[in-house]
PDB file of C-alpha atoms and ligand atoms in Angstrom:
ATOM      1  CA  UNK F   1     100.954 -36.318  52.770  1.00  0.00           C
ATOM      2  CA  UNK F   2      99.287 -34.139  55.903  1.00  0.00           C
ATOM      3  CA  UNK F   3     100.945 -31.470  57.015  1.00  0.00           C
ATOM      4  CA  UNK F   4      99.985 -32.753  61.043  1.00  0.00           C
ATOM      5  CA  UNK F   5      98.361 -36.294  61.488  1.00  0.00           C
ATOM      6  CA  UNK F   6      97.869 -38.416  64.773  1.00  0.00           C
ATOM      7  CA  UNK F   7      97.716 -41.880  64.801  1.00  0.00           C
ATOM      8  CA  UNK F   8      96.330 -44.505  67.657  1.00  0.00           C
ATOM      9  CA  UNK F   9      97.077 -40.900  70.028  1.00  0.00           C
ATOM     10  CA  UNK F  10      96.503 -41.767  73.683  1.00  0.00           C
ATOM     11  CA  UNK F  11      96.793 -39.957  75.932  1.00  0.00           C
ATOM     12  CA  UNK F  12      96.505 -39.431  80.324  1.00  0.00           C
ATOM     13  CA  UNK F  13      97.479 -37.079  82.492  1.00  0.00           C
ATOM     14  CA  UNK F  14      99.811 -38.664  85.851  1.00  0.00           C
ATOM     15  CA  UNK F  15      98.839 -37.518  88.789  1.00  0.00           C
ATOM     16  CA  UNK F  16      99.126 -39.103  92.757  1.00  0.00           C
ATOM     17  CA  UNK F  17      99.599 -42.612  91.994  1.00  0.00           C
ATOM     18  CA  UNK F  18      96.993 -42.139  89.177  1.00  0.00           C
ATOM     19  CA  UNK F  19      96.168 -41.432  85.736  1.00  0.00           C
ATOM     20  CA  UNK F  20      93.317 -39.021  83.963  1.00  0.00           C
ATOM     21  CA  UNK F  21      93.078 -40.782  80.496  1.00  0.00           C
ATOM     22  CA  UNK F  22      92.748 -37.703  77.988  1.00  0.00           C
ATOM     23  CA  UNK F  23      92.413 -39.115  74.754  1.00  0.00           C
ATOM     24  CA  UNK F  24      91.879 -42.507  72.941  1.00  0.00           C
ATOM     25  CA  UNK F  25      92.521 -43.550  69.669  1.00  0.00           C
ATOM     26  CA  UNK F  26      92.250 -40.097  68.164  1.00  0.00           C
ATOM     27  CA  UNK F  27      93.203 -40.744  64.731  1.00  0.00           C
ATOM     28  CA  UNK F  28      92.847 -37.588  62.389  1.00  0.00           C
ATOM     29  CA  UNK F  29      95.048 -36.223  59.173  1.00  0.00           C
ATOM     30  CA  UNK F  30      95.265 -32.389  58.867  1.00  0.00           C
ATOM     31  CA  UNK F  31      96.608 -31.242  55.266  1.00  0.00           C
ATOM     32  CA  UNK F  32      98.080 -28.169  54.944  1.00  0.00           C
ATOM     33  CA  UNK F  33      95.498 -25.410  54.893  1.00  0.00           C
ATOM     34  CA  UNK F  34      92.926 -26.458  56.751  1.00  0.00           C
ATOM     35  CA  UNK F  35      91.562 -24.369  59.109  1.00  0.00           C
ATOM     36  CA  UNK F  36      90.364 -26.968  61.091  1.00  0.00           C
ATOM     37  CA  UNK F  37      87.649 -25.808  64.792  1.00  0.00           C
ATOM     38  CA  UNK F  38      87.556 -28.347  66.884  1.00  0.00           C
ATOM     39  CA  UNK F  39      85.087 -28.083  69.365  1.00  0.00           C
ATOM     40  CA  UNK F  40      83.212 -30.450  72.688  1.00  0.00           C
ATOM     41  CA  UNK F  41      82.251 -30.288  76.329  1.00  0.00           C
ATOM     42  CA  UNK F  42      85.135 -29.240  78.544  1.00  0.00           C
ATOM     43  CA  UNK F  43      86.934 -31.530  79.522  1.00  0.00           C
ATOM     44  CA  UNK F  44      86.657 -33.536  76.426  1.00  0.00           C
ATOM     45  CA  UNK F  45      90.262 -33.451  75.232  1.00  0.00           C
ATOM     46  CA  UNK F  46      90.581 -30.258  73.341  1.00  0.00           C
ATOM     47  CA  UNK F  47      93.304 -28.358  74.697  1.00  0.00           C
ATOM     48  CA  UNK F  48      95.520 -31.778  75.808  1.00  0.00           C
ATOM     49  CA  UNK F  49      95.440 -32.629  71.310  1.00  0.00           C
ATOM     50  CA  UNK F  50      96.050 -28.415  70.692  1.00  0.00           C
ATOM     51  CA  UNK F  51      99.459 -28.990  73.004  1.00  0.00           C
ATOM     52  CA  UNK F  52     100.417 -32.766  71.526  1.00  0.00           C
ATOM     53  CA  UNK F  53     100.000 -30.496  68.205  1.00  0.00           C
ATOM     54  CA  UNK F  54     101.720 -28.404  69.794  1.00  0.00           C
ATOM     55  CA  UNK F  55     104.930 -30.618  70.563  1.00  0.00           C
ATOM     56  CA  UNK F  56     104.566 -29.409  74.412  1.00  0.00           C
ATOM     57  CA  UNK F  57     103.014 -33.201  75.459  1.00  0.00           C
ATOM     58  CA  UNK F  58     103.972 -36.920  74.129  1.00  0.00           C
ATOM     59  CA  UNK F  59     101.244 -38.786  73.344  1.00  0.00           C
ATOM     60  CA  UNK F  60     101.876 -42.604  75.968  1.00  0.00           C
ATOM     61  CA  UNK F  61     101.133 -44.564  72.972  1.00  0.00           C
ATOM     62  CA  UNK F  62     100.869 -44.090  68.575  1.00  0.00           C
ATOM     63  CA  UNK F  63     102.490 -40.776  67.176  1.00  0.00           C
ATOM     64  CA  UNK F  64     102.317 -37.669  65.569  1.00  0.00           C
ATOM     65  CA  UNK F  65     103.928 -36.881  62.629  1.00  0.00           C
ATOM     66  CA  UNK F  66     105.077 -33.186  61.250  1.00  0.00           C
ATOM     67  CA  UNK F  67     104.935 -33.196  57.442  1.00  0.00           C
ATOM     68  CA  UNK F  68     105.226 -37.505  58.282  1.00  0.00           C
ATOM     69  CA  UNK F  69     107.743 -36.676  60.556  1.00  0.00           C
ATOM     70  CA  UNK F  70     108.402 -37.507  64.663  1.00  0.00           C
ATOM     71  CA  UNK F  71     106.904 -34.262  66.389  1.00  0.00           C
ATOM     72  CA  UNK F  72     109.640 -31.962  66.844  1.00  0.00           C
ATOM     73  CA  UNK F  73     109.977 -30.755  69.921  1.00  0.00           C
ATOM     74  CA  UNK F  74     107.936 -26.474  70.335  1.00  0.00           C
ATOM     75  CA  UNK F  75     109.049 -24.286  67.748  1.00  0.00           C
ATOM     76  CA  UNK F  76     107.877 -20.954  65.830  1.00  0.00           C
ATOM     77  CA  UNK F  77     106.762 -23.234  62.949  1.00  0.00           C
ATOM     78  CA  UNK F  78     104.010 -23.754  64.666  1.00  0.00           C
ATOM     79  CA  UNK F  79     103.063 -20.387  66.474  1.00  0.00           C
ATOM     80  CA  UNK F  80     100.781 -21.077  69.770  1.00  0.00           C
ATOM     81  CA  UNK F  81      97.416 -18.430  71.206  1.00  0.00           C
ATOM     82  CA  UNK F  82      96.217 -19.276  74.559  1.00  0.00           C
ATOM     83  CA  UNK F  83      92.674 -17.981  76.135  1.00  0.00           C
ATOM     84  CA  UNK F  84      95.326 -15.747  78.108  1.00  0.00           C
ATOM     85  CA  UNK F  85      98.615 -14.559  79.487  1.00  0.00           C
ATOM     86  CA  UNK F  86      99.769 -15.242  75.274  1.00  0.00           C
ATOM     87  CA  UNK F  87     101.932 -12.047  75.931  1.00  0.00           C
ATOM     88  CA  UNK F  88     105.597 -11.980  77.578  1.00  0.00           C
ATOM     89  CA  UNK F  89     104.304  -9.721  80.911  1.00  0.00           C
ATOM     90  CA  UNK F  90     107.554  -7.776  80.423  1.00  0.00           C
ATOM     91  CA  UNK F  91     107.391  -6.581  77.435  1.00  0.00           C
ATOM     92  CA  UNK F  92     105.225  -4.145  75.531  1.00  0.00           C
ATOM     93  CA  UNK F  93     102.974  -5.001  72.492  1.00  0.00           C
ATOM     94  CA  UNK F  94     104.652  -4.056  70.050  1.00  0.00           C
ATOM     95  CA  UNK F  95     108.348  -5.622  71.239  1.00  0.00           C
ATOM     96  CA  UNK F  96     106.438  -9.086  72.175  1.00  0.00           C
ATOM     97  CA  UNK F  97     105.661  -9.477  68.589  1.00  0.00           C
ATOM     98  CA  UNK F  98     109.016  -8.276  67.717  1.00  0.00           C
ATOM     99  CA  UNK F  99     110.692 -10.829  69.748  1.00  0.00           C
ATOM    100  CA  UNK F 100     108.442 -13.527  67.625  1.00  0.00           C
ATOM    101  CA  UNK F 101     109.535 -11.359  64.445  1.00  0.00           C
ATOM    102  CA  UNK F 102     113.513 -12.132  65.909  1.00  0.00           C
ATOM    103  CA  UNK F 103     112.573 -15.618  66.444  1.00  0.00           C
ATOM    104  CA  UNK F 104     111.090 -17.221  63.554  1.00  0.00           C
ATOM    105  CA  UNK F 105     114.293 -14.605  61.243  1.00  0.00           C
ATOM    106  CA  UNK F 106     117.356 -14.841  63.020  1.00  0.00           C
ATOM    107  CA  UNK F 107     120.129 -12.750  63.066  1.00  0.00           C
ATOM    108  CA  UNK F 108     117.005  -9.783  61.822  1.00  0.00           C
ATOM    109  CA  UNK F 109     117.865  -6.331  63.579  1.00  0.00           C
ATOM    110  CA  UNK F 110     116.189  -5.065  66.687  1.00  0.00           C
ATOM    111  CA  UNK F 111     115.096  -2.525  65.025  1.00  0.00           C
ATOM    112  CA  UNK F 112     113.572  -3.806  61.732  1.00  0.00           C
ATOM    113  CA  UNK F 113     112.007  -6.596  63.750  1.00  0.00           C
ATOM    114  CA  UNK F 114     110.432  -3.598  65.872  1.00  0.00           C
ATOM    115  CA  UNK F 115     109.727  -1.062  62.817  1.00  0.00           C
ATOM    116  CA  UNK F 116     107.940  -4.174  61.373  1.00  0.00           C
ATOM    117  CA  UNK F 117     106.240  -5.720  64.280  1.00  0.00           C
ATOM    118  CA  UNK F 118     104.786  -1.850  63.835  1.00  0.00           C
ATOM    119  CA  UNK F 119     103.217  -3.062  60.632  1.00  0.00           C
ATOM    120  CA  UNK F 120     101.237  -5.963  61.980  1.00  0.00           C
ATOM    121  CA  UNK F 121     100.544  -4.786  64.607  1.00  0.00           C
ATOM    122  CA  UNK F 122      98.468  -1.445  62.650  1.00  0.00           C
ATOM    123  CA  UNK F 123      96.994  -4.865  60.937  1.00  0.00           C
ATOM    124  CA  UNK F 124      95.028  -5.451  64.104  1.00  0.00           C
ATOM    125  CA  UNK F 125      94.595  -1.681  64.592  1.00  0.00           C
ATOM    126  CA  UNK F 126      95.885  -2.191  67.226  1.00  0.00           C
ATOM    127  CA  UNK F 127      98.974   0.506  66.279  1.00  0.00           C
ATOM    128  CA  UNK F 128      98.212   2.713  68.695  1.00  0.00           C
ATOM    129  CA  UNK F 129      99.313   0.841  71.708  1.00  0.00           C
ATOM    130  CA  UNK F 130     102.527  -0.444  70.922  1.00  0.00           C
ATOM    131  CA  UNK F 131     105.035   0.829  74.180  1.00  0.00           C
ATOM    132  CA  UNK F 132     102.270  -0.673  76.106  1.00  0.00           C
ATOM    133  CA  UNK F 133     102.141  -2.907  78.890  1.00  0.00           C
ATOM    134  CA  UNK F 134      99.826  -6.515  78.070  1.00  0.00           C
ATOM    135  CA  UNK F 135      99.066  -5.282  82.062  1.00  0.00           C
ATOM    136  CA  UNK F 136      97.335  -1.917  80.348  1.00  0.00           C
ATOM    137  CA  UNK F 137      95.690  -3.710  77.612  1.00  0.00           C
ATOM    138  CA  UNK F 138      92.242  -4.505  78.201  1.00  0.00           C
ATOM    139  CA  UNK F 139      91.407  -8.397  77.332  1.00  0.00           C
ATOM    140  CA  UNK F 140      90.486  -8.196  73.777  1.00  0.00           C
ATOM    141  CA  UNK F 141      93.593  -5.462  72.626  1.00  0.00           C
ATOM    142  CA  UNK F 142      95.418  -8.152  74.772  1.00  0.00           C
ATOM    143  CA  UNK F 143      94.761 -10.768  72.201  1.00  0.00           C
ATOM    144  CA  UNK F 144      94.567  -9.239  68.997  1.00  0.00           C
ATOM    145  CA  UNK F 145      98.668  -8.242  69.896  1.00  0.00           C
ATOM    146  CA  UNK F 146      98.757 -12.189  70.736  1.00  0.00           C
ATOM    147  CA  UNK F 147      96.621 -12.533  67.345  1.00  0.00           C
ATOM    148  CA  UNK F 148      99.483 -10.394  65.894  1.00  0.00           C
ATOM    149  CA  UNK F 149     103.172 -12.187  67.284  1.00  0.00           C
ATOM    150  CA  UNK F 150     101.726 -15.170  65.564  1.00  0.00           C
ATOM    151  CA  UNK F 151     100.480 -13.892  62.409  1.00  0.00           C
ATOM    152  CA  UNK F 152     104.064 -12.368  62.601  1.00  0.00           C
ATOM    153  CA  UNK F 153     105.693 -15.422  63.132  1.00  0.00           C
ATOM    154  CA  UNK F 154     104.338 -16.287  59.562  1.00  0.00           C
ATOM    155  CA  UNK F 155     104.570 -19.538  60.855  1.00  0.00           C
ATOM    156  CA  UNK F 156     103.165 -23.133  58.783  1.00  0.00           C
ATOM    157  CA  UNK F 157     100.648 -23.589  61.671  1.00  0.00           C
ATOM    158  CA  UNK F 158      98.514 -22.028  64.315  1.00  0.00           C
ATOM    159  CA  UNK F 159      96.588 -23.356  67.162  1.00  0.00           C
ATOM    160  CA  UNK F 160      95.148 -21.436  69.154  1.00  0.00           C
ATOM    161  CA  UNK F 161      93.222 -22.998  72.493  1.00  0.00           C
ATOM    162  CA  UNK F 162      89.444 -21.230  73.356  1.00  0.00           C
ATOM    163  CA  UNK F 163      91.503 -17.060  71.887  1.00  0.00           C
ATOM    164  CA  UNK F 164      88.162 -15.431  72.539  1.00  0.00           C
ATOM    165  CA  UNK F 165      86.565 -17.618  74.687  1.00  0.00           C
ATOM    166  CA  UNK F 166      87.531 -14.194  77.966  1.00  0.00           C
ATOM    167  CA  UNK F 167      85.796 -12.159  75.413  1.00  0.00           C
ATOM    168  CA  UNK F 168      82.896 -10.188  74.777  1.00  0.00           C
ATOM    169  CA  UNK F 169      80.307 -11.447  72.016  1.00  0.00           C
ATOM    170  CA  UNK F 170      81.613  -8.066  69.697  1.00  0.00           C
ATOM    171  CA  UNK F 171      84.602  -8.196  70.786  1.00  0.00           C
ATOM    172  CA  UNK F 172      85.031 -11.947  70.094  1.00  0.00           C
ATOM    173  CA  UNK F 173      83.327 -11.427  66.849  1.00  0.00           C
ATOM    174  CA  UNK F 174      85.419  -8.517  65.474  1.00  0.00           C
ATOM    175  CA  UNK F 175      88.812 -11.226  66.079  1.00  0.00           C
ATOM    176  CA  UNK F 176      86.868 -13.698  64.360  1.00  0.00           C
ATOM    177  CA  UNK F 177      86.597 -11.630  61.268  1.00  0.00           C
ATOM    178  CA  UNK F 178      89.981 -10.387  62.404  1.00  0.00           C
ATOM    179  CA  UNK F 179      91.729 -14.074  62.305  1.00  0.00           C
ATOM    180  CA  UNK F 180      89.971 -14.757  59.060  1.00  0.00           C
ATOM    181  CA  UNK F 181      90.807 -11.436  57.208  1.00  0.00           C
ATOM    182  CA  UNK F 182      94.922 -12.514  58.308  1.00  0.00           C
ATOM    183  CA  UNK F 183      94.153 -16.430  57.309  1.00  0.00           C
ATOM    184  CA  UNK F 184      92.859 -15.359  54.045  1.00  0.00           C
ATOM    185  CA  UNK F 185      95.360 -12.628  52.932  1.00  0.00           C
ATOM    186  CA  UNK F 186      97.713 -15.349  53.606  1.00  0.00           C
ATOM    187  CA  UNK F 187      96.481 -17.295  50.779  1.00  0.00           C
ATOM    188  CA  UNK F 188      95.212 -19.849  53.100  1.00  0.00           C
ATOM    189  CA  UNK F 189      98.466 -20.917  53.247  1.00  0.00           C
ATOM    190  CA  UNK F 190      99.043 -21.693  56.895  1.00  0.00           C
ATOM    191  CA  UNK F 191      97.070 -24.578  58.766  1.00  0.00           C
ATOM    192  CA  UNK F 192      95.079 -23.660  61.831  1.00  0.00           C
ATOM    193  CA  UNK F 193      93.751 -26.190  64.748  1.00  0.00           C
ATOM    194  CA  UNK F 194      91.078 -23.281  66.383  1.00  0.00           C
ATOM    195  CA  UNK F 195      89.881 -25.378  69.719  1.00  0.00           C
ATOM    196  CA  UNK F 196      86.892 -23.487  70.379  1.00  0.00           C
ATOM    197  CA  UNK F 197      82.928 -24.169  72.806  1.00  0.00           C
ATOM    198  CA  UNK F 198      80.843 -22.035  70.628  1.00  0.00           C
ATOM    199  CA  UNK F 199      78.655 -23.234  68.068  1.00  0.00           C
ATOM    200  CA  UNK F 200      78.207 -20.466  66.245  1.00  0.00           C
ATOM    201  CA  UNK F 201      82.641 -19.215  66.280  1.00  0.00           C
ATOM    202  CA  UNK F 202      83.398 -22.977  64.861  1.00  0.00           C
ATOM    203  CA  UNK F 203      80.453 -22.524  62.105  1.00  0.00           C
ATOM    204  CA  UNK F 204      82.097 -19.786  61.719  1.00  0.00           C
ATOM    205  CA  UNK F 205      85.239 -19.921  61.639  1.00  0.00           C
ATOM    206  CA  UNK F 206      85.927 -23.674  60.589  1.00  0.00           C
ATOM    207  CA  UNK F 207      86.670 -25.723  57.076  1.00  0.00           C
ATOM    208  CA  UNK F 208      86.006 -28.580  59.246  1.00  0.00           C
ATOM    209  CA  UNK F 209      84.382 -28.906  62.308  1.00  0.00           C
ATOM    210  CA  UNK F 210      86.252 -31.878  64.763  1.00  0.00           C
ATOM    211  CA  UNK F 211      83.577 -33.580  67.858  1.00  0.00           C
ATOM    212  CA  UNK F 212      85.369 -34.128  70.593  1.00  0.00           C
ATOM    213  CA  UNK F 213      83.640 -36.001  73.552  1.00  0.00           C
ATOM    214  CA  UNK F 214      85.693 -37.810  76.092  1.00  0.00           C
ATOM    215  CA  UNK F 215      88.546 -38.028  74.060  1.00  0.00           C
ATOM    216  CA  UNK F 216      87.424 -39.515  71.472  1.00  0.00           C
ATOM    217  CA  UNK F 217      86.844 -38.193  67.767  1.00  0.00           C
ATOM    218  CA  UNK F 218      82.182 -38.227  67.473  1.00  0.00           C
ATOM    219  CA  UNK F 219      82.318 -36.425  64.037  1.00  0.00           C
ATOM    220  CA  UNK F 220      84.139 -34.796  61.535  1.00  0.00           C
ATOM    221  CA  UNK F 221      82.074 -32.498  59.312  1.00  0.00           C
ATOM    222  CA  UNK F 222      83.501 -30.666  56.134  1.00  0.00           C
ATOM    223  CA  UNK F 223      81.806 -27.407  55.887  1.00  0.00           C
ATOM    224  CA  UNK F 224      82.315 -24.940  52.403  1.00  0.00           C
ATOM    225  CA  UNK F 225      80.721 -22.360  52.811  1.00  0.00           C
ATOM    226  CA  UNK F 226      81.903 -19.244  51.256  1.00  0.00           C
ATOM    227  CA  UNK F 227      83.530 -16.373  52.646  1.00  0.00           C
ATOM    228  CA  UNK F 228      83.513 -13.983  54.676  1.00  0.00           C
ATOM    229  CA  UNK F 229      80.966 -15.458  56.783  1.00  0.00           C
ATOM    230  CA  UNK F 230      79.801 -12.628  59.153  1.00  0.00           C
ATOM    231  CA  UNK F 231      77.055 -12.093  56.418  1.00  0.00           C
ATOM    232  CA  UNK F 232      75.512 -16.086  56.271  1.00  0.00           C
ATOM    233  CA  UNK F 233      76.019 -16.260  60.284  1.00  0.00           C
ATOM    234  CA  UNK F 234      73.986 -12.747  60.122  1.00  0.00           C
ATOM    235  CA  UNK F 235      71.198 -14.053  57.991  1.00  0.00           C
ATOM    236  CA  UNK F 236      71.097 -17.701  59.247  1.00  0.00           C
ATOM    237  CA  UNK F 237      71.148 -19.204  55.995  1.00  0.00           C
ATOM    238  CA  UNK F 238      71.068 -22.844  54.710  1.00  0.00           C
ATOM    239  CA  UNK F 239      73.910 -24.543  55.220  1.00  0.00           C
ATOM    240  CA  UNK F 240      75.409 -22.499  57.937  1.00  0.00           C
ATOM    241  CA  UNK F 241      72.099 -23.370  60.377  1.00  0.00           C
ATOM    242  CA  UNK F 242      72.422 -26.583  59.668  1.00  0.00           C
ATOM    243  CA  UNK F 243      75.250 -27.603  60.458  1.00  0.00           C
ATOM    244  CA  UNK F 244      74.754 -25.315  64.454  1.00  0.00           C
ATOM    245  CA  UNK F 245      72.358 -27.482  64.393  1.00  0.00           C
ATOM    246  CA  UNK F 246      73.762 -30.490  63.893  1.00  0.00           C
ATOM    247  CA  UNK F 247      76.538 -29.278  66.371  1.00  0.00           C
ATOM    248  CA  UNK F 248      73.866 -28.307  69.377  1.00  0.00           C
ATOM    249  CA  UNK F 249      72.227 -31.714  69.070  1.00  0.00           C
ATOM    250  CA  UNK F 250      76.042 -33.646  69.277  1.00  0.00           C
ATOM    251  CA  UNK F 251      76.042 -31.532  72.351  1.00  0.00           C
ATOM    252  CA  UNK F 252      72.930 -32.871  74.006  1.00  0.00           C
ATOM    253  CA  UNK F 253      73.696 -36.367  72.737  1.00  0.00           C
ATOM    254  CA  UNK F 254      77.142 -35.855  74.336  1.00  0.00           C
ATOM    255  CA  UNK F 255      76.154 -33.704  77.493  1.00  0.00           C
ATOM    256  CA  UNK F 256      75.109 -36.898  79.451  1.00  0.00           C
ATOM    257  CA  UNK F 257      77.482 -38.640  82.094  1.00  0.00           C
ATOM    258  CA  UNK F 258      80.289 -35.883  80.886  1.00  0.00           C
ATOM    259  CA  UNK F 259      81.881 -35.964  85.165  1.00  0.00           C
ATOM    260  CA  UNK F 260      83.643 -38.071  86.184  1.00  0.00           C
ATOM    261  CA  UNK F 261      83.688 -40.278  83.386  1.00  0.00           C
ATOM    262  CA  UNK F 262      87.844 -40.259  84.019  1.00  0.00           C
ATOM    263  CA  UNK F 263      87.036 -41.149  87.231  1.00  0.00           C
ATOM    264  CA  UNK F 264      85.468 -45.342  86.234  1.00  0.00           C
ATOM    265  CA  UNK F 265      87.226 -45.430  83.312  1.00  0.00           C
ATOM    266  CA  UNK F 266      90.935 -44.882  85.468  1.00  0.00           C
ATOM    267  CA  UNK F 267      89.278 -47.443  88.416  1.00  0.00           C
ATOM    268  CA  UNK F 268      88.831 -50.863  85.800  1.00  0.00           C
TER     269      UNK F 268
HETATM  270  P1  ADP W 301      89.149 -29.430  77.204  1.00  0.00           P
HETATM  271  O1  ADP W 301      90.429 -28.520  76.719  1.00  0.00           O
HETATM  272  O2  ADP W 301      88.636 -30.217  76.833  1.00  0.00           O
HETATM  273  O3  ADP W 301      88.428 -29.279  78.815  1.00  0.00           O
HETATM  274  P2  ADP W 301      91.388 -30.967  78.734  1.00  0.00           P
HETATM  275  O4  ADP W 301      91.508 -32.093  77.536  1.00  0.00           O
HETATM  276  O5  ADP W 301      91.910 -29.542  78.805  1.00  0.00           O
HETATM  277  O6  ADP W 301      89.465 -30.738  77.684  1.00  0.00           O
HETATM  278  O7  ADP W 301      90.966 -32.064  79.611  1.00  0.00           O
HETATM  279  C1  ADP W 301      91.398 -33.274  79.056  1.00  0.00           C
HETATM  280  C2  ADP W 301      90.830 -34.504  80.768  1.00  0.00           C
HETATM  281  O8  ADP W 301      92.099 -34.454  81.225  1.00  0.00           O
HETATM  282  C3  ADP W 301      89.752 -33.518  81.038  1.00  0.00           C
HETATM  283  O9  ADP W 301      88.703 -34.418  81.823  1.00  0.00           O
HETATM  284  C4  ADP W 301      90.361 -32.981  82.300  1.00  0.00           C
HETATM  285  O10 ADP W 301      90.068 -32.480  83.679  1.00  0.00           O
HETATM  286  C5  ADP W 301      92.055 -33.396  82.433  1.00  0.00           C
HETATM  287  N1  ADP W 301      93.101 -33.693  82.866  1.00  0.00           N
HETATM  288  C6  ADP W 301      93.344 -32.016  82.134  1.00  0.00           C
HETATM  289  N2  ADP W 301      94.827 -31.001  82.569  1.00  0.00           N
HETATM  290  C7  ADP W 301      94.908 -32.820  83.862  1.00  0.00           C
HETATM  291  C8  ADP W 301      96.131 -32.617  84.480  1.00  0.00           C
HETATM  292  N3  ADP W 301      96.746 -31.560  84.884  1.00  0.00           N
HETATM  293  N4  ADP W 301      95.548 -33.717  85.780  1.00  0.00           N
HETATM  294  C9  ADP W 301      95.045 -34.490  86.037  1.00  0.00           C
HETATM  295  N5  ADP W 301      94.338 -34.585  84.286  1.00  0.00           N
HETATM  296  C10 ADP W 301      93.783 -33.151  83.892  1.00  0.00           C
HETATM  297 MG1   MG W 302      90.171 -26.671  77.536  1.00  0.00          MG
END
């Protein structure tokens, strides 16, 4: 049974009596332990897909199943990391992680949660910054904490929406490697849905890459390359580069008529 399945899902945003279609007849089955990267031009429906998977949005048509059952409300089984604002600004880094732990483990004392939070912060190399508030941290540090919190939840699924999108190349690479390592350390048991618009990031992280365009899946590419993949990426070796080239050509193929496609659909 798939961990997550989208069956003929349609979704449109409604605003001022107009509808803005975002996903069309989307079918997608994700197995437990898959690391799926969803890539596509801006406006292609990536965030909508993630928010549906988190249970933050409900489909207009079709069905979304988690472990074969109708999608429950958002809960700690699915840890979500956004590009920004994933942390509570009124809690320190350590308290943010501890908050996640206590949500996942009801009855855990605050003291124990804070102690365990410190371990998770150490894993993301943030051991010394636990007492700081999000506003006192750089973007890269905030995302480290957000990842620590998501990992601490030990959720079955991690849903990440361009989590490293606002970071410079070096910080981004560090966090990509870190995420890969944490996922591997967890025995690759977690199912990951990772949204990106960065081709290299998708090829670096995904066991499977879904190319989305105008709310439709245009390509579903399996990618079984050895890990860690940084070396393959740096050496620009065979299958890695083939995947990068394939994704590039998909972007070229679908970039035309990207603008205003919704208006056309909405006015039909
Ligand atoms: P992506 O994450 O790939 O950039 P989104 O899922 O955010 O794409 O958006 C899909 C489409 O839905 C886009 O064309 C976007 O303009 C539209 N959209 C997103 N959010 C809203 C909203 N709140 N109201 C109206 N249209 C929206
Ligand atoms: Mg988005």
